[in-house]
PDB file of C-alpha atoms in Angstrom:
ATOM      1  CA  UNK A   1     133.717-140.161-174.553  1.00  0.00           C
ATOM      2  CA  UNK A   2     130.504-141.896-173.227  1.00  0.00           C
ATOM      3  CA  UNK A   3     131.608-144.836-170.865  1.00  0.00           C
ATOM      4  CA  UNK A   4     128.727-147.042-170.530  1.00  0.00           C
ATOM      5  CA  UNK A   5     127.892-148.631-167.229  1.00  0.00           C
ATOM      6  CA  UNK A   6     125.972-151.825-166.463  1.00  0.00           C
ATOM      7  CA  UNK A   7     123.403-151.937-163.704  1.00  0.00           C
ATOM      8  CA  UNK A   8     121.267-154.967-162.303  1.00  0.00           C
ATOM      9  CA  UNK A   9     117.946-154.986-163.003  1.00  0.00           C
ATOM     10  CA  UNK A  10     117.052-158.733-161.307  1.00  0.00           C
ATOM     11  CA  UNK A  11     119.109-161.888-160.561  1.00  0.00           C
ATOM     12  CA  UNK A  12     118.897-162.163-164.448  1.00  0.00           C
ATOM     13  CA  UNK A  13     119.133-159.026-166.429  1.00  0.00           C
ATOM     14  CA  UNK A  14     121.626-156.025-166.372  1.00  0.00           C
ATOM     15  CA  UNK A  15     121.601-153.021-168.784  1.00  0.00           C
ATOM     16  CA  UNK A  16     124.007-150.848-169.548  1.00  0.00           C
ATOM     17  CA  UNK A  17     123.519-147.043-169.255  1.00  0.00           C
ATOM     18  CA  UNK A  18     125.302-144.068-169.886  1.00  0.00           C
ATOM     19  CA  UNK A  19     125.630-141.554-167.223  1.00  0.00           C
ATOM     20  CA  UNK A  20     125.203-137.763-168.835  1.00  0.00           C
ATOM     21  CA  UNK A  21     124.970-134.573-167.046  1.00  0.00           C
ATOM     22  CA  UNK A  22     122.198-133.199-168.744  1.00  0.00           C
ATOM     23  CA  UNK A  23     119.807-136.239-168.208  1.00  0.00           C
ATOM     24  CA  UNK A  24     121.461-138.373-165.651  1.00  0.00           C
ATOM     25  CA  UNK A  25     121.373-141.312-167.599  1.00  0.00           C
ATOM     26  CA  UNK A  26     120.906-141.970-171.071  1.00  0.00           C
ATOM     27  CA  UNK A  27     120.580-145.618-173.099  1.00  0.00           C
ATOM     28  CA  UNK A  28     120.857-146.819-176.472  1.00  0.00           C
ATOM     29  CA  UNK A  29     117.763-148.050-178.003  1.00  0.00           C
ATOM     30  CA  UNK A  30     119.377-151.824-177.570  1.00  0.00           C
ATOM     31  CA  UNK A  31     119.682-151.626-174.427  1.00  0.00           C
ATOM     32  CA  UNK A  32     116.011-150.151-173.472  1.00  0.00           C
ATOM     33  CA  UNK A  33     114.896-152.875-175.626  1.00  0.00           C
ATOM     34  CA  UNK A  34     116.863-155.612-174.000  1.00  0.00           C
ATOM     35  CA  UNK A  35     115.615-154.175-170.408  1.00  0.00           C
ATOM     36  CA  UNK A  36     112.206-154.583-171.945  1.00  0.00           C
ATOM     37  CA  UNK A  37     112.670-157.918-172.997  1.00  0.00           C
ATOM     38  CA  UNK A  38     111.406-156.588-176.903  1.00  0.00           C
ATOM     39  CA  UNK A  39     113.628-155.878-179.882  1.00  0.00           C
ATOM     40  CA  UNK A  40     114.771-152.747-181.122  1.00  0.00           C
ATOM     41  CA  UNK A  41     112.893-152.709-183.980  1.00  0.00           C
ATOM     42  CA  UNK A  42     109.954-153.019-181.342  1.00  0.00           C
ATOM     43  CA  UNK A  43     111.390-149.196-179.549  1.00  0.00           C
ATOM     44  CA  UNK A  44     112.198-147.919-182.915  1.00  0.00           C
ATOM     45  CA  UNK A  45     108.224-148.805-184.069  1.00  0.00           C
ATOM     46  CA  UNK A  46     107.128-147.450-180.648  1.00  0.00           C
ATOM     47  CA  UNK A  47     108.970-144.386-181.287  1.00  0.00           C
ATOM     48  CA  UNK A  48     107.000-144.164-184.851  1.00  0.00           C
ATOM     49  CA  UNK A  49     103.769-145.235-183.901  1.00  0.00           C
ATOM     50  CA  UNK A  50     103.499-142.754-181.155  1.00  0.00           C
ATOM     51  CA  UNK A  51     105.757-139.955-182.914  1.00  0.00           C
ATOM     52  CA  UNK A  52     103.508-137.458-180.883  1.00  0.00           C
ATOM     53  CA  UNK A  53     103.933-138.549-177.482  1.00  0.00           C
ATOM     54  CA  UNK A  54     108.092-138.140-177.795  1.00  0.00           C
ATOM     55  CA  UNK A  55     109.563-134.980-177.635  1.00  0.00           C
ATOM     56  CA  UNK A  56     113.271-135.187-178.661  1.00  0.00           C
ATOM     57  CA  UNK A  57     115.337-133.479-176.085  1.00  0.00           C
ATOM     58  CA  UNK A  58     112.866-134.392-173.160  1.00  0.00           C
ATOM     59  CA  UNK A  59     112.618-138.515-174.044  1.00  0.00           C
ATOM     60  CA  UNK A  60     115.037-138.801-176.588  1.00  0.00           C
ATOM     61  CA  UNK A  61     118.192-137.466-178.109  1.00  0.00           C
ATOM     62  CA  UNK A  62     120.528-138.174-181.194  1.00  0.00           C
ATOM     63  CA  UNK A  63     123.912-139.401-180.107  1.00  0.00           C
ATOM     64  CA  UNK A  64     125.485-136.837-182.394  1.00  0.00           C
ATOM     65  CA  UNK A  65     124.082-134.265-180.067  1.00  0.00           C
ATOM     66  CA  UNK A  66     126.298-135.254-177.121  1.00  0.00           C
ATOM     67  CA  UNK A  67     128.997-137.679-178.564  1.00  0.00           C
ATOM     68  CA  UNK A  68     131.235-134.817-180.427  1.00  0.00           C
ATOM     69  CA  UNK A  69     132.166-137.938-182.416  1.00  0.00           C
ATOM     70  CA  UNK A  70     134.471-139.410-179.711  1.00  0.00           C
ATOM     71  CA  UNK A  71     131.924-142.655-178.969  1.00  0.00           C
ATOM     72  CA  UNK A  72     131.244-145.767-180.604  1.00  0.00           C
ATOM     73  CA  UNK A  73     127.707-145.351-179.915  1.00  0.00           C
ATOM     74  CA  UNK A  74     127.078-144.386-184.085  1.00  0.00           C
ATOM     75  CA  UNK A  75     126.067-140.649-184.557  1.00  0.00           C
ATOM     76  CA  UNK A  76     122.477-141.382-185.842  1.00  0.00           C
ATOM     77  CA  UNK A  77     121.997-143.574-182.591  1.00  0.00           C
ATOM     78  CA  UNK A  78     118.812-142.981-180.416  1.00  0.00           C
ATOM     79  CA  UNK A  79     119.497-142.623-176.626  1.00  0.00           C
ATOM     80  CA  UNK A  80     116.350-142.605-174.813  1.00  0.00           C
ATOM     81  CA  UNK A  81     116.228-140.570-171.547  1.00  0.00           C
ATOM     82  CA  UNK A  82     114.765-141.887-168.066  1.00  0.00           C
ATOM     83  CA  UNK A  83     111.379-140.258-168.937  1.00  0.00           C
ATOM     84  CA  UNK A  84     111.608-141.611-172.606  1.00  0.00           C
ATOM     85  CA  UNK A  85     112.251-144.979-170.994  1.00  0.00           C
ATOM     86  CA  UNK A  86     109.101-144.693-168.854  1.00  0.00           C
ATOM     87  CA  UNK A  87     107.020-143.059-171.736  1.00  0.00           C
ATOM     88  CA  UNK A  88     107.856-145.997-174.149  1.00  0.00           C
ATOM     89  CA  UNK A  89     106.728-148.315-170.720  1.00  0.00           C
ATOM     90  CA  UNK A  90     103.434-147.196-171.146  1.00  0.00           C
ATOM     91  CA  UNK A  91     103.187-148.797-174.982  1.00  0.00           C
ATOM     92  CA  UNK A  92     104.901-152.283-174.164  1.00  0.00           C
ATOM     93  CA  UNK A  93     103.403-155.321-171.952  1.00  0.00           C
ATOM     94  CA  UNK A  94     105.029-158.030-171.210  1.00  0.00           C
ATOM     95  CA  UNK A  95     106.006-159.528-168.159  1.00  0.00           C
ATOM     96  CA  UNK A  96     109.585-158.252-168.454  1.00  0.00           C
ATOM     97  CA  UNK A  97     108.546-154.824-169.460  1.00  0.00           C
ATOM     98  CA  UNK A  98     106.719-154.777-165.946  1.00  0.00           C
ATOM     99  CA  UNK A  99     110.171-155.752-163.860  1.00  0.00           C
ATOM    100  CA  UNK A 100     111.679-153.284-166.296  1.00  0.00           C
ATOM    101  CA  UNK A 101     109.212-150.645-165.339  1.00  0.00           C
ATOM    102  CA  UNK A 102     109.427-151.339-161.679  1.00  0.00           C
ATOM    103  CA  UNK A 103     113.361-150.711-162.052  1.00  0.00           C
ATOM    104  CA  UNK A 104     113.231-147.826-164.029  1.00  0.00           C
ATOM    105  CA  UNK A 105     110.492-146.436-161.255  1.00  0.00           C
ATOM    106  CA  UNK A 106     112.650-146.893-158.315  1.00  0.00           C
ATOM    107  CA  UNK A 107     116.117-145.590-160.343  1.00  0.00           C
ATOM    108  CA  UNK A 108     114.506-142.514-161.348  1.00  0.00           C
ATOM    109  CA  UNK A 109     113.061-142.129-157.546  1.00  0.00           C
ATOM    110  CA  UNK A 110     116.787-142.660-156.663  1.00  0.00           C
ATOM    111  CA  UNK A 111     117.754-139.985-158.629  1.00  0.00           C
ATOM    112  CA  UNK A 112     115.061-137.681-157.300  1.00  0.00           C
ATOM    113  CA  UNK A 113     115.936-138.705-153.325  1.00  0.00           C
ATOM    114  CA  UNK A 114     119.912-138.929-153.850  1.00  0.00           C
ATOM    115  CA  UNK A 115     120.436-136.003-156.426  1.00  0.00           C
ATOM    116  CA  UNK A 116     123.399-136.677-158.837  1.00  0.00           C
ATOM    117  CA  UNK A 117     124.044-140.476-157.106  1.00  0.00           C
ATOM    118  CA  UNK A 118     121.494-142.357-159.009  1.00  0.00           C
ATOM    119  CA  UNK A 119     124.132-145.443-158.948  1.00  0.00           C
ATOM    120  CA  UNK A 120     122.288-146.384-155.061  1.00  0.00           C
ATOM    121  CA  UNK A 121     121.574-150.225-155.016  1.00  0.00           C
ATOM    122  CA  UNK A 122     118.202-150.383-156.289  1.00  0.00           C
ATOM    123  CA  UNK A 123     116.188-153.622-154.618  1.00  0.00           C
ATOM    124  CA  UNK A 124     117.408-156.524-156.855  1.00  0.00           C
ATOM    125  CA  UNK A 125     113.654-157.585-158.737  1.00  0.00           C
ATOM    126  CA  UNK A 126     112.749-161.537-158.722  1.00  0.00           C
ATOM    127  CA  UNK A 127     113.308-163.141-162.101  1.00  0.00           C
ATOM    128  CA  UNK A 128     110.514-163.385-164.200  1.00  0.00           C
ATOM    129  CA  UNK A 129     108.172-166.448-164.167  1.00  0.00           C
ATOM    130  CA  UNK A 130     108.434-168.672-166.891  1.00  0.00           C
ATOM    131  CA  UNK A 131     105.731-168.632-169.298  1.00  0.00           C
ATOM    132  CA  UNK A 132     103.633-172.022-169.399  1.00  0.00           C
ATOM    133  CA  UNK A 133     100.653-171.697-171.285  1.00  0.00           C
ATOM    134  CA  UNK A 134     102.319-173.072-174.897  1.00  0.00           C
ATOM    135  CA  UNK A 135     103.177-176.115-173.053  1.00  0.00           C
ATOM    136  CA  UNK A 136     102.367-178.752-174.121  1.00  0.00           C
ATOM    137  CA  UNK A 137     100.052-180.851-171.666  1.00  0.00           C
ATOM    138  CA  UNK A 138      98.415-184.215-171.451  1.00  0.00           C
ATOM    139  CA  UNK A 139      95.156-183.185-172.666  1.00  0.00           C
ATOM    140  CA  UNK A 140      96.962-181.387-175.616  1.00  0.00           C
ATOM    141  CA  UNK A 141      98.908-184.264-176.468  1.00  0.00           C
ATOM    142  CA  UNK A 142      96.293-186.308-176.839  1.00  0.00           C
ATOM    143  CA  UNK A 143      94.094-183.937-179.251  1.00  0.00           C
ATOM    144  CA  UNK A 144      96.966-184.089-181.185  1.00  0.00           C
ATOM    145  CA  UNK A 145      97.531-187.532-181.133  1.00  0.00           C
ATOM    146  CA  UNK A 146      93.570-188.284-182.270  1.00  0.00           C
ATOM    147  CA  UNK A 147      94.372-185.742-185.451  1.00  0.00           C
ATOM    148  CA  UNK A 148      96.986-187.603-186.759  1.00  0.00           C
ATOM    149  CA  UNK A 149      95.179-190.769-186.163  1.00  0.00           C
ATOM    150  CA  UNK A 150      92.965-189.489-189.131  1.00  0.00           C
ATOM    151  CA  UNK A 151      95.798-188.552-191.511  1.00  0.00           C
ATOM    152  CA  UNK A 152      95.410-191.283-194.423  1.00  0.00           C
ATOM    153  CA  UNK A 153      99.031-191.354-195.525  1.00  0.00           C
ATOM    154  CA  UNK A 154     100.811-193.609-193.008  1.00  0.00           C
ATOM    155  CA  UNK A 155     104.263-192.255-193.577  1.00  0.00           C
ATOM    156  CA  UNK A 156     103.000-188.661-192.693  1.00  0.00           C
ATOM    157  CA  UNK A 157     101.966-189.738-189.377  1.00  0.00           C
ATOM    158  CA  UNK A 158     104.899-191.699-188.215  1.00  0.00           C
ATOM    159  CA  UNK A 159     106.794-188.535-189.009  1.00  0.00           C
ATOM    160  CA  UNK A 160     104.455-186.775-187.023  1.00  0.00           C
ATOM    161  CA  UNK A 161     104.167-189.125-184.195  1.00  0.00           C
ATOM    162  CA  UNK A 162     108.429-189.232-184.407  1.00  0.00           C
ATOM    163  CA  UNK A 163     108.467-185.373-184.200  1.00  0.00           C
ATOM    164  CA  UNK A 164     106.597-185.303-180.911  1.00  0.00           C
ATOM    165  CA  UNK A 165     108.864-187.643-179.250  1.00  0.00           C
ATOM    166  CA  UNK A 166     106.233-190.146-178.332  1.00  0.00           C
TER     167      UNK A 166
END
């Protein structure tokens, strides 16, 4: 039976994978995704979109391959291999995917410099930053504010006006 193990990636996200002897590691699709900070209907498009560029066995394999049926991991289940995890890295920016890619970079260099020990503390990564540029700022506000100043129908733009908490 697979028994899944959770590693850190930063202060905020952990993953869990599942160690294998034939690739290491392996992880489900949801948790490549979560690392990612995507869905898994984002990994399963990726794997779709760039059907050429995945090679099952090598980035990829079906969990009936290596479950014999004792897992709860379902037997149609995608688990991506360290390079499949860096292959789909190369399709998906974000600012997670980035801290996800540095991770997955310094695991798999584990692996190469420790041999079958690929559990070694990996540096913890910094939290992302928190995205700021759908704030909503002074200047912002007040564009707004000057729009509904033309709206006609008076009860329309006291709802408005209510909704932005002024």
């Amino acid at each position: 039976m697979l028994k899944e193990m959770n590693l850190k990636v930063s202060e905020e996200l952990s993953v869990n994978v599942l160690p294998n002897s034939d690739f290491e590691f392996l992880m489900t699709s949801k948790e490549v995704a979560h690392g990612y900070g995507v869905t898994d209907y984002n990994i399963r498009q990726h794997k779709l979109q760039h059907s050429d560029e995945f090679i099952e066995g090598k980035h990829y394999v079906i969990a009936v391959s290596i479950t014999n049926g004792k897992s709860k991991i379902p037997h149609n289940a995608v688990l991506w291999t360290k390079r499949g995890i860096v292959r789909l890295g190369f399709f998906i920016k974000s600012e997670r995917a980035k801290l996800f890619r540095d991770w997955a970079e310094d695991v798999i260099i584990n692996v190469l410099e420790n041999g079958d020990n690929f559990l070694q503390p990996v540096p913890v990564l910094p939290a992302p930053k928190k995205r700021n540029h759908n704030r909503l700022t002074q200047e912002r506000m007040i564009g707004i504010l000057a729009d509904v100043a033309k709206i006609e129908d008076s009860a329309l733009r006291l709802s408005l006006i209510s909704k932005l908490g002024l």
